[in-house]
Coordinates of C-alpha atoms and ligand atoms in Angstrom, one line a residue:
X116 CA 131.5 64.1 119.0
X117 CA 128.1 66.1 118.9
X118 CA 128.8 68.8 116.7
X119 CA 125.2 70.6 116.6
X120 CA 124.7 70.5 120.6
X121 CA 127.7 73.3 120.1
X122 CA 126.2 76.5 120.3
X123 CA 125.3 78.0 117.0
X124 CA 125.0 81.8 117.0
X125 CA 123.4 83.0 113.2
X126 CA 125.1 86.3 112.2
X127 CA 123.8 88.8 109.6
X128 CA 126.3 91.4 108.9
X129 CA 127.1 94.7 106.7
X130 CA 130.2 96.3 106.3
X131 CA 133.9 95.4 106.9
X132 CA 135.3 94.0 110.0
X133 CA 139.0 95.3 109.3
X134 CA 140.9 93.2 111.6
X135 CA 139.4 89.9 110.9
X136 CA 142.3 88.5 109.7
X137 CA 144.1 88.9 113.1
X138 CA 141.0 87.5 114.9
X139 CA 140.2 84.9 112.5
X140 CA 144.3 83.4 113.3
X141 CA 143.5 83.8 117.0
X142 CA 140.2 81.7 116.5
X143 CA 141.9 79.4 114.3
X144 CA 144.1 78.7 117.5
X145 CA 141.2 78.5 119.8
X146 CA 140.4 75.4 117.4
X147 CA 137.6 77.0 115.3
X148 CA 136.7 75.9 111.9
X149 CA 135.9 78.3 109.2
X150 CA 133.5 77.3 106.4
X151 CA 134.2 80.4 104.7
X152 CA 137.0 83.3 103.9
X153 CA 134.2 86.1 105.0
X154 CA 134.8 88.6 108.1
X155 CA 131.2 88.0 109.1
X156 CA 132.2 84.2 109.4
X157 CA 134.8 85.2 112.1
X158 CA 132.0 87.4 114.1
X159 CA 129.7 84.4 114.3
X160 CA 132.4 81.9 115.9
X161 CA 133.5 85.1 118.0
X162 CA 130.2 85.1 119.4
X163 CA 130.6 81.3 119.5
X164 CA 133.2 81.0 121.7
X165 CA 131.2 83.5 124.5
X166 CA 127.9 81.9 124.3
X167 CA 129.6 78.2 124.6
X168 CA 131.3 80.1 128.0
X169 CA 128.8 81.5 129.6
X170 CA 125.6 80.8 127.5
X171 CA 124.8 84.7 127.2
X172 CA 123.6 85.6 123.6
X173 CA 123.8 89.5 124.5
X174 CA 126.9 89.5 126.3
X175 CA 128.4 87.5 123.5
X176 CA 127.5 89.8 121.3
X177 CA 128.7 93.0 122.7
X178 CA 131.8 91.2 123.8
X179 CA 131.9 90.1 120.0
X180 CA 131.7 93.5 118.9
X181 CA 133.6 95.5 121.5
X182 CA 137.1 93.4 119.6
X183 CA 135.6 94.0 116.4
X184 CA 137.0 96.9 114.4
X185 CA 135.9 98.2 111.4
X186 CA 132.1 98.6 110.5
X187 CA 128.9 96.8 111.2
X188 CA 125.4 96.9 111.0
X189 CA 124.9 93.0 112.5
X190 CA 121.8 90.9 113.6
X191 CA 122.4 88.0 115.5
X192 CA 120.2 85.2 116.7
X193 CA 121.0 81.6 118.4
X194 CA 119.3 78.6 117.6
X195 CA 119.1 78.0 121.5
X196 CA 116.4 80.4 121.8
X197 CA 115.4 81.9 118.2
X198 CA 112.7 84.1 119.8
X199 CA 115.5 86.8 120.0
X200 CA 117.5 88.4 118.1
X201 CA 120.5 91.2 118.8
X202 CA 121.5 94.0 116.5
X203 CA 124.0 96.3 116.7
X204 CA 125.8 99.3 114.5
X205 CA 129.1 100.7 114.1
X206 CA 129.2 103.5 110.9
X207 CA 126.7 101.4 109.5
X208 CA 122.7 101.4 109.3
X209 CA 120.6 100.0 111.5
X210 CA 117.0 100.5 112.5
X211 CA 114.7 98.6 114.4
X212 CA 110.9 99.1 113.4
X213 CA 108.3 98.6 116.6
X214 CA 105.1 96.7 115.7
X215 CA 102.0 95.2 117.2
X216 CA 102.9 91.8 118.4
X217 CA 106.1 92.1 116.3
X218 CA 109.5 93.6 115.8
X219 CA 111.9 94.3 113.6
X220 CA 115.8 95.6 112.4
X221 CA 116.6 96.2 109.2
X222 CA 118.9 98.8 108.1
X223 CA 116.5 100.9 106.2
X224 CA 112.9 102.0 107.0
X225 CA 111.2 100.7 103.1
X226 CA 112.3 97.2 104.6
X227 CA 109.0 97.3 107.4
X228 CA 107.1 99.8 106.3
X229 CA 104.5 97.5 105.1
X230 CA 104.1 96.6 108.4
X231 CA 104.8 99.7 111.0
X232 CA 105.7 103.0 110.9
X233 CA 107.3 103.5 114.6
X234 CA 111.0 103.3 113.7
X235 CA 113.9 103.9 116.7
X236 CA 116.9 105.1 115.6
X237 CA 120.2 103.4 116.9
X238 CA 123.2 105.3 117.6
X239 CA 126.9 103.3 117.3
X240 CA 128.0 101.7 120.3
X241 CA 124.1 100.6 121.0
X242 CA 122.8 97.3 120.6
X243 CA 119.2 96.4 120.7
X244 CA 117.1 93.4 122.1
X245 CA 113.7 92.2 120.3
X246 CA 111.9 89.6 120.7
X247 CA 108.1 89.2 119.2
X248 CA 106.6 91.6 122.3
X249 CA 109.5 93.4 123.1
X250 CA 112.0 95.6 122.6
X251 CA 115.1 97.4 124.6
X252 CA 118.3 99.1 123.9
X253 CA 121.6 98.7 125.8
X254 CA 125.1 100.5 125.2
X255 CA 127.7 97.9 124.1
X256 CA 130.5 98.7 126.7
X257 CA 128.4 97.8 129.4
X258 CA 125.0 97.1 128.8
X259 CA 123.7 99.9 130.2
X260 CA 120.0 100.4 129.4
X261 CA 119.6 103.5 127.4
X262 CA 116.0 105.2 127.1
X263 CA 115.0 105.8 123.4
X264 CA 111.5 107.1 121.8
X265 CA 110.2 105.5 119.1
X266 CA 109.7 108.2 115.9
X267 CA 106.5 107.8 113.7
X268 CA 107.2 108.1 110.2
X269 CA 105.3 110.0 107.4
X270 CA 105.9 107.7 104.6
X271 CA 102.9 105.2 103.4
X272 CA 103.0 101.9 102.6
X273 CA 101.8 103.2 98.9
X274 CA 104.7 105.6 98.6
X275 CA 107.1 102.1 99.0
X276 CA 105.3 100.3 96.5
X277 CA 104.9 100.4 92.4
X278 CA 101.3 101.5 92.2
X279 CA 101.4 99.9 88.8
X280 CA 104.6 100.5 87.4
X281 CA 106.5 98.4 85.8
X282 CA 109.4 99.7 88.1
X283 CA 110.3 101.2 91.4
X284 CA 112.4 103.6 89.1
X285 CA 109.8 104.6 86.6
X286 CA 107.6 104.9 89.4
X287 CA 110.3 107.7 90.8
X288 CA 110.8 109.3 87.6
X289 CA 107.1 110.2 87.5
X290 CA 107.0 111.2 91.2
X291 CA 109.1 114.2 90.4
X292 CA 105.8 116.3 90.1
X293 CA 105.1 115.9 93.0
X294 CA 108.5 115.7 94.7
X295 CA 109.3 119.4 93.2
X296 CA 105.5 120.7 94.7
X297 CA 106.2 118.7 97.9
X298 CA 109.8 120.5 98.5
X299 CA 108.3 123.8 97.8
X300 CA 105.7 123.5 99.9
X301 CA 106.0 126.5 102.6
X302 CA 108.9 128.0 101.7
X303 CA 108.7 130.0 98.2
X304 CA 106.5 133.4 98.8
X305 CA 106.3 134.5 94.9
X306 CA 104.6 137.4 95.3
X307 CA 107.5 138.8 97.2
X308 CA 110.5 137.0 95.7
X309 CA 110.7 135.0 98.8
X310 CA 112.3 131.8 99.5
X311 CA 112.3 130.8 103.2
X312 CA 114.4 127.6 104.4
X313 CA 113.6 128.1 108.1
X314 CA 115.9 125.4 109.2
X315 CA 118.4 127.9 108.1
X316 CA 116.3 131.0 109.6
X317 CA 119.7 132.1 112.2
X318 CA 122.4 130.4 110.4
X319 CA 125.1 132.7 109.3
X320 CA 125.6 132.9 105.2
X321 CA 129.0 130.9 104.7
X322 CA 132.0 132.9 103.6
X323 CA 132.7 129.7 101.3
X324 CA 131.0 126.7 100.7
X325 CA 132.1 123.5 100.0
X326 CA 130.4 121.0 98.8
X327 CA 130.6 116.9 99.7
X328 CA 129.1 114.2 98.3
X329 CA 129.0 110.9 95.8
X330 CA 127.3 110.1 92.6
X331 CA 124.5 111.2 91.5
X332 CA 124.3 113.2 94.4
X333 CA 127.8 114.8 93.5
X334 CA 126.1 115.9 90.1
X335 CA 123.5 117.9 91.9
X336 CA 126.3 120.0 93.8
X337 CA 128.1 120.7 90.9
X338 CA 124.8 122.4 88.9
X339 CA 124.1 123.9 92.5
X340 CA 127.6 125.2 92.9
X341 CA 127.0 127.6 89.8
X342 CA 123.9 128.8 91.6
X343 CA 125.3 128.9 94.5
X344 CA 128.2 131.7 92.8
X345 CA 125.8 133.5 90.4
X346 CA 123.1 134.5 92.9
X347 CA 124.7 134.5 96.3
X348 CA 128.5 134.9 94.9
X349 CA 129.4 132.1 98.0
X350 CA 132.7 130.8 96.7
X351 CA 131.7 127.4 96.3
X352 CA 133.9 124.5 95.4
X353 CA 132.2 120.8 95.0
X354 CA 134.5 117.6 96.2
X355 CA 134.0 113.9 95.3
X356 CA 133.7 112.4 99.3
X357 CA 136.2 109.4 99.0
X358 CA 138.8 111.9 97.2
X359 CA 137.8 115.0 99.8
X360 CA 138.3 113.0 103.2
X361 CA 142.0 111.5 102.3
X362 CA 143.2 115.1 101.1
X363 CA 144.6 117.9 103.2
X364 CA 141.8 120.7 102.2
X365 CA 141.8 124.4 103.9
X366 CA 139.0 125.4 105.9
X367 CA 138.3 127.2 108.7
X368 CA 135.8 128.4 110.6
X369 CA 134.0 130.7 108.3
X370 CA 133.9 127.9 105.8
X371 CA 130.3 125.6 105.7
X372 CA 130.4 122.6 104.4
X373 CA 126.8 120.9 102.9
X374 CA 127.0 117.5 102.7
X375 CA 124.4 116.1 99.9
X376 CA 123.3 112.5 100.3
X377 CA 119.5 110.6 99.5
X378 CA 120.3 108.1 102.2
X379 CA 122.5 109.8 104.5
X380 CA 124.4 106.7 105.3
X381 CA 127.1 107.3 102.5
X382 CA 130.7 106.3 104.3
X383 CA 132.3 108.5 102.7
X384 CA 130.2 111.7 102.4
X385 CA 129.9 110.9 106.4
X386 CA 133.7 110.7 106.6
X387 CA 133.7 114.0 104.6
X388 CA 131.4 115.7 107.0
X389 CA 133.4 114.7 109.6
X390 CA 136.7 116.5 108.5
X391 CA 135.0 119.5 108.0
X392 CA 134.0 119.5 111.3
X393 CA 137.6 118.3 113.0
X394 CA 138.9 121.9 110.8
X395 CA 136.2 124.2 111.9
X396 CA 134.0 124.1 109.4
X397 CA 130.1 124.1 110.2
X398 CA 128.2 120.9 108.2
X399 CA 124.8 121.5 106.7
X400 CA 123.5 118.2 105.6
X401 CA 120.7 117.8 102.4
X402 CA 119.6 114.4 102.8
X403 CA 116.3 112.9 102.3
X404 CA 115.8 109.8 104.5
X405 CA 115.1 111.2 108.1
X406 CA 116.3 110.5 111.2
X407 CA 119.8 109.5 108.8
X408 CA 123.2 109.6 110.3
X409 CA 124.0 112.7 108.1
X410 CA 120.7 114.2 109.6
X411 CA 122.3 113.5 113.2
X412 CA 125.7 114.5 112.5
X413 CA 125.0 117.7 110.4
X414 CA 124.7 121.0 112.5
X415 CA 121.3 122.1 110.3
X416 CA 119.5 119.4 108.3
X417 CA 117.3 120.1 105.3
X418 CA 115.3 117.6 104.1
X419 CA 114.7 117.0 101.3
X420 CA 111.1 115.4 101.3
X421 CA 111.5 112.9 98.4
X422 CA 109.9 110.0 99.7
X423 CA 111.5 106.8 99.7
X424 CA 113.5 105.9 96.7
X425 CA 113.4 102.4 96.4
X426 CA 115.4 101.7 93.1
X427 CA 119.0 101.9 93.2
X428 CA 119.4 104.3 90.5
X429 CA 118.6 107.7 92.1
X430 CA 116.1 109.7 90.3
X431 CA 113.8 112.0 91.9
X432 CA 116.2 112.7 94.6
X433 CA 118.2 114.5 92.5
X434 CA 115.1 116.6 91.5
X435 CA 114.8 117.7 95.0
X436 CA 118.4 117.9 95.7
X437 CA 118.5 120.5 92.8
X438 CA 115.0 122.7 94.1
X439 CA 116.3 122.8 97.2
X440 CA 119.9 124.1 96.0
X441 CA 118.1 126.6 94.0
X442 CA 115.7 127.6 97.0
X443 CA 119.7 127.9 98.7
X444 CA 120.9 130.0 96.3
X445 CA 118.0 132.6 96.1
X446 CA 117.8 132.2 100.2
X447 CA 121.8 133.2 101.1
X448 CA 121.6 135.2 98.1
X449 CA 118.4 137.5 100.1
X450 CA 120.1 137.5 103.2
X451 CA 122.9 139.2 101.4
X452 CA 120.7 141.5 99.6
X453 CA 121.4 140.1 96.4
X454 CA 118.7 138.4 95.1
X455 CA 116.6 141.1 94.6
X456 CA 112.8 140.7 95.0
X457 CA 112.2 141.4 91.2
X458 CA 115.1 139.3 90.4
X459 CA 114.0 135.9 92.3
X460 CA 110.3 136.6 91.6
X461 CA 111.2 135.2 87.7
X462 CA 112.5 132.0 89.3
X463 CA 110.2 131.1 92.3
X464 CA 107.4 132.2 90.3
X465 CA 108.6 129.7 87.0
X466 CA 109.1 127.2 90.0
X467 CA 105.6 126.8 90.9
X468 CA 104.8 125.8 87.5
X469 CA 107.2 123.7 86.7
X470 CA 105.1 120.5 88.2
X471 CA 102.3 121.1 85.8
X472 CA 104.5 121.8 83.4
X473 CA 107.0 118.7 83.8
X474 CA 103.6 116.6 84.7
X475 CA 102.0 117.0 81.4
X476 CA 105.5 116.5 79.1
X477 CA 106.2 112.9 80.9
X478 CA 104.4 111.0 79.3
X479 CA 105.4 112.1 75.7
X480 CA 109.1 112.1 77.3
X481 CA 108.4 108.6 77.9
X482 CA 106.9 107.6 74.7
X483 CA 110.1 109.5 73.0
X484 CA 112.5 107.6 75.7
X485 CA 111.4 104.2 74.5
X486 CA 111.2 104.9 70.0
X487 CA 115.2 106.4 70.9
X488 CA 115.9 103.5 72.8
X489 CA 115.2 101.1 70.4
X490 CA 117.1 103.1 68.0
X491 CA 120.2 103.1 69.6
X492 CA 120.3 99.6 71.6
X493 CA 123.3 98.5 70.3
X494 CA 125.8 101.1 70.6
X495 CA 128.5 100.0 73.0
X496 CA 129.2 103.1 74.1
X497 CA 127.8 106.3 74.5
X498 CA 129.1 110.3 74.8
X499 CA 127.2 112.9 76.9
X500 CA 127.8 116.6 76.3
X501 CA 126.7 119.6 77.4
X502 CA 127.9 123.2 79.1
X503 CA 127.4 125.0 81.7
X504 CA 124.1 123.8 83.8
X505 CA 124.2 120.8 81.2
X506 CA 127.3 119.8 82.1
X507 CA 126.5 117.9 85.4
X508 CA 123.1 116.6 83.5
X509 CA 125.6 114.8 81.2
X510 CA 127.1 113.6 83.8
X511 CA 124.2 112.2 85.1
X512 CA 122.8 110.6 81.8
X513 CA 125.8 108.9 81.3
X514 CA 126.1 107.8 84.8
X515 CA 122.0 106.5 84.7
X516 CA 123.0 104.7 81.4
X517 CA 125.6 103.1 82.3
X518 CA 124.9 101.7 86.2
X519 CA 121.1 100.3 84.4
X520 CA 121.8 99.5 81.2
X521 CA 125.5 98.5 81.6
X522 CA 126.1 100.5 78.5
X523 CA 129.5 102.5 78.5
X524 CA 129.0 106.0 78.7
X525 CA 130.7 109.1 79.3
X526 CA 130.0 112.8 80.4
X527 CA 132.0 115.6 79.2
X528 CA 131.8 118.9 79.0
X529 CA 131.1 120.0 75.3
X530 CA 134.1 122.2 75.1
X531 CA 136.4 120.2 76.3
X532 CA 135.9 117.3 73.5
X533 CA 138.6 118.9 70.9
X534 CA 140.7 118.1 74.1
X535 CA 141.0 114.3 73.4
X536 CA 138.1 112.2 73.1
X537 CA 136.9 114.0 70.0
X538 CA 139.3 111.3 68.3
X539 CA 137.0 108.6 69.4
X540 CA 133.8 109.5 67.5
X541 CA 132.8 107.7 64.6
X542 CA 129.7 106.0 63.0
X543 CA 129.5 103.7 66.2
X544 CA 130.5 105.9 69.1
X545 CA 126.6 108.1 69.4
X546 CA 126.6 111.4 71.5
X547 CA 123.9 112.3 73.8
X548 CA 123.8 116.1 73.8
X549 CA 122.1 118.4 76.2
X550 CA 121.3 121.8 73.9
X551 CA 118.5 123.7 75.5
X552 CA 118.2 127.3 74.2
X553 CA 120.1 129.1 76.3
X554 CA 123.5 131.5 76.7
X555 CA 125.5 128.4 75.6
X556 CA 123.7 127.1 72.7
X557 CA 125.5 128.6 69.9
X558 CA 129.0 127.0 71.7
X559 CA 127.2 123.5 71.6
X560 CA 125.6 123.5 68.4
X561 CA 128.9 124.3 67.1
X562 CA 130.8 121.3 69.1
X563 CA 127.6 119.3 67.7
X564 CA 128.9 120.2 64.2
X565 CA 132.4 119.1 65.0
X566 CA 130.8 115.4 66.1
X567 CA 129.2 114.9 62.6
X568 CA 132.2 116.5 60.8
X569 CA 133.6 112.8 62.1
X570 CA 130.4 110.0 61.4
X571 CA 129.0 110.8 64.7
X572 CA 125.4 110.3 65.1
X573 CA 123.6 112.5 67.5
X574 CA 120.5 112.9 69.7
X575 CA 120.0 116.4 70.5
X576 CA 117.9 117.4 73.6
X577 CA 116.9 121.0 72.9
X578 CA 113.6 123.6 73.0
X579 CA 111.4 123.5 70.0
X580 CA 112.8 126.2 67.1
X581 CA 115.8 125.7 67.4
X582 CA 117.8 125.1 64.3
X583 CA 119.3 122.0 64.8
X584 CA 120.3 119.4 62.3
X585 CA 121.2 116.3 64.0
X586 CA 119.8 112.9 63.9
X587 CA 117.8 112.6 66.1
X588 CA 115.9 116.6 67.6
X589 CA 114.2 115.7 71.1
X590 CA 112.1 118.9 71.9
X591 CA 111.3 119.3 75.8
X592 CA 109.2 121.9 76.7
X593 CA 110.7 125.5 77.8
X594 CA 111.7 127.0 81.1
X595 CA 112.9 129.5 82.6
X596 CA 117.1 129.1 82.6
X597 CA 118.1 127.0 85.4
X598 CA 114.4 125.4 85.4
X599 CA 115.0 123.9 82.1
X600 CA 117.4 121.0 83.9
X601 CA 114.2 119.8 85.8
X602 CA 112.9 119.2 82.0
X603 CA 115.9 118.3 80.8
X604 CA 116.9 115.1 83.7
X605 CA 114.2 113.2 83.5
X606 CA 114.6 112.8 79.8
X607 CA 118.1 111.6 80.7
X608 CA 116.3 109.2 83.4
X609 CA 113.9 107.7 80.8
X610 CA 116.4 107.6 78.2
X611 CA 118.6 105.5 80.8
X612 CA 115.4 103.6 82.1
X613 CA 113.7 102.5 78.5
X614 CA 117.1 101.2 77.2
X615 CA 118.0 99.2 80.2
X616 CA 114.3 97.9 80.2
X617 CA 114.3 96.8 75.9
X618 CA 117.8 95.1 77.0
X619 CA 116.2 93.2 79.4
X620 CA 118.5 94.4 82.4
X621 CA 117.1 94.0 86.2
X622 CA 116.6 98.1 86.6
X623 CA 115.7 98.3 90.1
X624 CA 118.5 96.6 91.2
X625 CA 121.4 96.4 88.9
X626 CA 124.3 94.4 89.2
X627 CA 127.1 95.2 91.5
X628 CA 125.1 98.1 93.2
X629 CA 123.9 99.1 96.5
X630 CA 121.3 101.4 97.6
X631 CA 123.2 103.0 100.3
X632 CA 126.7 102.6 100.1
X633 CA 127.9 102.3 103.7
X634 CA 131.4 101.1 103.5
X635 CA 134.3 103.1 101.7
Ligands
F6R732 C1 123.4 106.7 91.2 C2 123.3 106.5 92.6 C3 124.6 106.7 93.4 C4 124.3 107.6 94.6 C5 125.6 107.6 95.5 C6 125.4 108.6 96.7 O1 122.1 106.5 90.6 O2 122.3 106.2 93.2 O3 125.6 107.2 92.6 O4 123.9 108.8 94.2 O5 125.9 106.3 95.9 O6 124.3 108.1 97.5 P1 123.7 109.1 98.5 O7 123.0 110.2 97.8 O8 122.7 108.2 99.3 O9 124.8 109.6 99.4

């Protein structure tokens, strides 16, 4: 028997087709051999089967797809005629990039900007056609041509490259400069206390806020929550997506939910968004990659201008997750004639001087980042404390610690150590603490005390003066209150970034990890 003159579609697949098992049995019957236990095996000899009936590649396809359940994001070519390829997305990513003379899908834009910038945007239940000159887009169910508009994007080739790092993620770190200028740009008026998000410019102030979203991402809503009570007083509660979407929350229609997300492709902060909606709540999305499902689901999008973030570990797009929560807070907090013009004139005006500001401390941050680092590479674990604003930034350091440098870390809020895992600490357990001079600082340096009362040595991030006596003082330069954090987390990112680099570990893409994390 010929076995190769058989038809031989090549799949490409992300996500989870959820009912493979039950096709895979009912291919198994058909007499198809599997070579592997994967789901995406099972779409390719789906596929198969149609093309060796009718010799169709994009009727297989959507025929494929339209019994598949679950997610996708697929690309499928045949070695009858590898000129063209088929893609295809279901809750998943997928773009396809228009060149000259060339064509391409990929399910996020970094992948071809080096070689166009005219992206189209597919919707689930499309499926596209390229070929070297060509491009079209059908619906699945029917293969119905559907008109779409390719979008030019901003970004430059430099802005997805090193430009001399070492790494993407060092790279980021020291983009944050700009990223904090860049996100301000047109919408703080200092000499009036102003701070204009027009995309928000008729949308009502939410009676409560809740806020949705993973990781790193998840930290930034929990410092902008506080802001969000203490200069707009919105009731604001902030939910981990994947626990948020199975529970049974309350909302209604006065409630707004802001979904926070760098790639806007999250599963779960998309499945979060989503509830909101089916309970009445309106969805503000914060997102940075445009033209992003969160973007096209959310009712108002603000974007968050980062630039692409090409290493796994998020960096800068927490810095501008956390201006633009801050330009949030002082912008519900005018409408409600709250934040005062004298009042907001401290922060916005601090604001425009915080790139200078957190430009010139980098590179002694860095310099600090790496002596530390080699101090304390081979602790096995690691605590992270700090209060109030801190508290998410110790969530953060530990969480950049430990997905780079595979380092066990944890975040806790100071006060809550004499709770439990005070009985952990000894000569070999170090703490990272986060004591700035603020409101707090007198609580921390007194939970500090408590850490050495038991062998515990300790790096103390802190403002110069201040009277600490710890191991190891690490001075970053003042701010105004909440401003201090955008001092204060990049310090945590180079901390993260120098140990994970002296220990050798692959930073840009660590083990285990994806960029966007498109299934549940
Ligand atoms: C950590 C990190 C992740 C993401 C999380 C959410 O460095 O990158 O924890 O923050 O997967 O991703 P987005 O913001 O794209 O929804």
């Amino acid at each position: 028997m010929r076995h190769h003159s058989l038809p031989r579609p090549a799949v490409v697949h992300n996500g989870i087709i959820e009912n493979y098992q039950e096709l895979r049995e009912e291919l198994a019957r058909a007499g198809c051999v599997f070579a592997s236990d994967t789901d995406t095996e099972v779409l390719a000899h789906l596929i198969g089967l149609g093309l060796a009936g009718h010799g169709d590649l994009g009727r297989a396809v959507a025929s494929a797809l339209s019994r598949a359940e679950g997610s996708y994001a697929v690309a499928v070519v045949s070695l009858d005629n590898p000129g063209v390829v088929y893609g295809a997305r279901k809750l998943s990513p997928l773009v396809l990039g228009v060149g000259q003379g060339e064509n391409f899908l990929a399910s996020d834009i970094p992948a071809f900007l080096p070689y166009t910038r005219e992206v189209v945007f597919l919707e689930d239940g499309e499926m596209a056609r390229i070929d070297a000159g060509s491009w079209q887009v059908f619906t699945v169910a029917g293969l119905a041509p559907v008109e779409k508009k390719p979008v030019r994007i901003a970004w430059d080739i430099q802005a997805a490259q090193k430009g001399g790092f070492k790494h993407f993620m060092l790279k980021e770190i020291f983009e944050q400069p700009r990223v904090i200028a860049d996100c301000l740009a047109g919408r703080v008026d200092a000499s009036r206390g102003l701070a204009t998000l027009r995309e928000l410019d008729d949308f009502p102030v939410p009676e409560r806020l809740t806020i949705v979203a993973c990781g790193t991402s998840y930290h930034s809503g929990l410092w902008g929550m506080q802001l969000l009570e203490s200069w707009a007083k919105i009731p604001t509660r902030v939910e981990i997506a994947s626990e948020f979407r199975y529970r049974d929350p309350i909302l209604g229609p006065g409630d707004v939910a802001l979904a926070i997300s760098q790639s806007g492709e999250t599963a779960d902060t998309l499945a979060g968004m989503r509830l909101a909606r089916e309970r009445g709540a309106k969805v503000i999305g914060l997102c940075n990659v445009v033209g992003s499902t969160v973007s096209r689901d959310a009712d108002r999008v603000i974007y968050t201008q980062a630039g692409p973030e090409i290493s796994v570990a998020s960096t800068k797009a927490m810095c501008s997750q956390l201006t633009l929560l801050l330009l949030l807070a002082l912008h519900f907090g005018h409408k409600k004639g709250l934040a005062g013009e004298r009042e907001a004139a401290v922060p916005l005006a601090g604001l425009q001087d915080l790139p200078a500001l957190l430009e010139a401390a980098l590179p002694g941050m860095r310099q600090r980042a790496k002596e530390l680092a080699r101090v304390y590479s081979e602790a096995r674990s690691f605590l992270y404390l700090g209060r109030g604003l801190n508290y998410p930034l110790a969530l953060e350091g530990a969480l950049k610690l430990k997905e780079i440098s595979y380092i066990h870390a944890e975040g806790y809020a100071a006060g809550e150590m004499k709770h439990g895992p005070i009985a952990l600490v000894d000569p070999k357990f170090p703490t990272f603490a986060l004591a700035p001079d603020d409101e707090l600082y007198p609580k921390v340096k007194s939970n500090l005390q408590e850490v050495q009362a038991r062998g515990g040595k300790i790096i103390a991030l802190t403002n110069p003066g201040m009277d600490l006596r710890v191991d190891h003082v690490w001075e970053a330069p003042r701010a105004f209150g909440p401003l201090n954090t955008f001092l204060m987390l990049p310090a945590l990112q180079l901390f993260a970034y120098e140990m994970a680099d002296y220990l050798g570990k692959d930073v840009d893409q660590p083990r285990n990890l994806a960029k966007s994390v498109t299934v549940e």
